[in-house]
C-alpha positions as a LaTeX table, in Angstrom:
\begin{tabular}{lrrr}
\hline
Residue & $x$ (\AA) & $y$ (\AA) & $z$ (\AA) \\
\hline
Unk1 & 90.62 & 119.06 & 156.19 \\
Unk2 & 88.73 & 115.87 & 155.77 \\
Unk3 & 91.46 & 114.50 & 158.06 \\
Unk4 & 89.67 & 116.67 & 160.71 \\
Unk5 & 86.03 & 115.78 & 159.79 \\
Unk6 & 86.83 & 112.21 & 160.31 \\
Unk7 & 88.42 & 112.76 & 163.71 \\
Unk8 & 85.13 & 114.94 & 164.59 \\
Unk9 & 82.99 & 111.85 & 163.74 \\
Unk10 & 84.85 & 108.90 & 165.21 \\
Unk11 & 85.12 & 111.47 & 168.67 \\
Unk12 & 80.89 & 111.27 & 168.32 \\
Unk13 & 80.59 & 107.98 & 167.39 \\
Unk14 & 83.00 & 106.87 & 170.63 \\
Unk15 & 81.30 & 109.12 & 172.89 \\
Unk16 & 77.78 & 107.53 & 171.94 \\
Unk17 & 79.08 & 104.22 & 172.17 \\
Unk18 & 80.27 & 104.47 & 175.49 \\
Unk19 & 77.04 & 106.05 & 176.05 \\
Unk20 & 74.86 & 103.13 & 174.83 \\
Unk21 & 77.18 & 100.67 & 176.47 \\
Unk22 & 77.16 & 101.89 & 179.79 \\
Unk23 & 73.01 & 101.84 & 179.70 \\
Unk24 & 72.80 & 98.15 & 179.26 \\
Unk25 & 73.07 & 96.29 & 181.69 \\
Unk26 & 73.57 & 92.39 & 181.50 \\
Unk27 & 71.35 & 91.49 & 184.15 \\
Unk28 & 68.88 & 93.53 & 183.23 \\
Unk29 & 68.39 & 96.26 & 185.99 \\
Unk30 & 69.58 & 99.31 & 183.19 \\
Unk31 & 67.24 & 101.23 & 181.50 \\
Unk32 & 65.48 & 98.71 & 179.99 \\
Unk33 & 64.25 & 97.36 & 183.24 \\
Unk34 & 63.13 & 100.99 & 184.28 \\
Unk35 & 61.10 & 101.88 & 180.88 \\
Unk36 & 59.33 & 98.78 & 180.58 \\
Unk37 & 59.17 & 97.04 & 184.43 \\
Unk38 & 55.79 & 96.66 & 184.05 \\
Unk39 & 55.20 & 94.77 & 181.07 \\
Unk40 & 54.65 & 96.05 & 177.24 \\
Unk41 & 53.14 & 99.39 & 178.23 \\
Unk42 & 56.13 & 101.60 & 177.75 \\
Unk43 & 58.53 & 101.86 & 174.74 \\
Unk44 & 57.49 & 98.57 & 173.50 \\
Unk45 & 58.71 & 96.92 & 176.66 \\
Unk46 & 61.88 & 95.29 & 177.93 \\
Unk47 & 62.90 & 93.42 & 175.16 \\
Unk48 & 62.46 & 95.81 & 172.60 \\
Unk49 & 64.34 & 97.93 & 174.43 \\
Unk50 & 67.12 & 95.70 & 174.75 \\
Unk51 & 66.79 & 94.86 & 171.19 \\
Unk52 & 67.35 & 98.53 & 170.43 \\
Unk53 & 70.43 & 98.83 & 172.79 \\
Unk54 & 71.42 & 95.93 & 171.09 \\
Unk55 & 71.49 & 97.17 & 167.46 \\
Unk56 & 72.14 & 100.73 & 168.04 \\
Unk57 & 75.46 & 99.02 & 170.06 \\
Unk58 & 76.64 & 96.84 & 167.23 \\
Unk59 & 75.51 & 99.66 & 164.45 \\
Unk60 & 77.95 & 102.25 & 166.40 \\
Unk61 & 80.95 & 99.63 & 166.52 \\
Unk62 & 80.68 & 99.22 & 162.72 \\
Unk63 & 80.30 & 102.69 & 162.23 \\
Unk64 & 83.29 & 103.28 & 164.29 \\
Unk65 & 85.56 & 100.40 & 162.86 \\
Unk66 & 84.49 & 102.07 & 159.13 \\
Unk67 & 85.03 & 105.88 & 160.14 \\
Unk68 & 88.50 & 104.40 & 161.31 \\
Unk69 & 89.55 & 102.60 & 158.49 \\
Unk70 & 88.19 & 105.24 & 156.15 \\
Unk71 & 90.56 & 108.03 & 158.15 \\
Unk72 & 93.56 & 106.53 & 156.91 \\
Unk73 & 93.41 & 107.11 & 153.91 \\
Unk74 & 92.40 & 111.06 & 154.90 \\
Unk75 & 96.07 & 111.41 & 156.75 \\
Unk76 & 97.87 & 113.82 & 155.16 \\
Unk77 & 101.33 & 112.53 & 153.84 \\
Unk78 & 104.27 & 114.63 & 152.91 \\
Unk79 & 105.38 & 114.16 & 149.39 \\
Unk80 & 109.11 & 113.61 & 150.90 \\
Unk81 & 110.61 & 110.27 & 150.40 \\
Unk82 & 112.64 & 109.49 & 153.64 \\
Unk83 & 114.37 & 106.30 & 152.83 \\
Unk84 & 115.80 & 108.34 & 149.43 \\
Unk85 & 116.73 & 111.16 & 151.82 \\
Unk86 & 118.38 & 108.65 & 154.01 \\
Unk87 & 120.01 & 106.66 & 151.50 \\
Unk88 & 121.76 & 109.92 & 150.09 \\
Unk89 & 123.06 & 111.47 & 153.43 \\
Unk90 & 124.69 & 107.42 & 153.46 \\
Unk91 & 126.18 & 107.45 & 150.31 \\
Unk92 & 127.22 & 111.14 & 150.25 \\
Unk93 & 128.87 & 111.17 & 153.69 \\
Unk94 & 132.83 & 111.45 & 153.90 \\
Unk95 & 134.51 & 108.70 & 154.87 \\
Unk96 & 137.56 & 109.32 & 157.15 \\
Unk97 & 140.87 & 107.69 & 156.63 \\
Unk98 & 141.90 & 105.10 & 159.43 \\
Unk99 & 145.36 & 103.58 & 159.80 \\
Unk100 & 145.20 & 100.12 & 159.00 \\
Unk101 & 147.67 & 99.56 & 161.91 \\
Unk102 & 147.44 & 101.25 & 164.96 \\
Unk103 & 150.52 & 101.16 & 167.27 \\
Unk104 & 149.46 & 100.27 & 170.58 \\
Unk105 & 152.82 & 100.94 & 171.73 \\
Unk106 & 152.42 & 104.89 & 170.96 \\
Unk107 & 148.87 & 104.76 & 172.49 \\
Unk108 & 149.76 & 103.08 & 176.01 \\
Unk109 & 152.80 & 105.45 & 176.37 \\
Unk110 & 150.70 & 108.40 & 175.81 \\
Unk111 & 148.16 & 107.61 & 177.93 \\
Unk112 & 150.74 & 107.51 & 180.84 \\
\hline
\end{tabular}
């Protein structure tokens, strides 16, 4: 179950971050340009903006990399030990009796 609430969160997490990543823009022509082009009047202005973008960015990546990491230990395991399971189907198997010395003779001849 908590397998499944960690899944729902990192699928959030990802989408935002894709979100907030494909608003910047390097050059600065994204949104920041747009809410404060004209100076400090809107939303603090460019560079807080881009400050926010910033953090919010970097605070999602953690919070992915976390929400990750966390998950594993959420996976549910099966109480089953394969290698045991393995090694007894190994050392319970029959063994089938070979001839030490095959007569290649017998083998050729029937073969023809």
């Amino acid at each position: 179950m908590s397998y499944f609430l960690f899944l729902i969160l990192i699928i959030i997490v990802s989408v935002l971050l894709i979100l907030v990543i494909m608003v910047q823009n390097p050059k600065g022509g994204g949104l920041s340009s747009s809410f404060g082009g004209g100076g400090t009047q809107n939303l603090g202005g460019v560079q807080n903006t881009t400050n926010f973008l910033d953090k919010s960015t970097w605070a999602l990546a953690i919070a992915l990399f976390v929400l990750i990491l966390l998950s594993n230990f959420a996976i549910p395991r099966s109480d089953v030990d394969l290698r045991s399971e393995t090694e007894d189907i190994i050392n319970n198997r029959e063994v089938l009796d070979t001839p030490e010395t095959l007569d290649t003779d017998k083998v050729i001849d029937s073969s023809n």
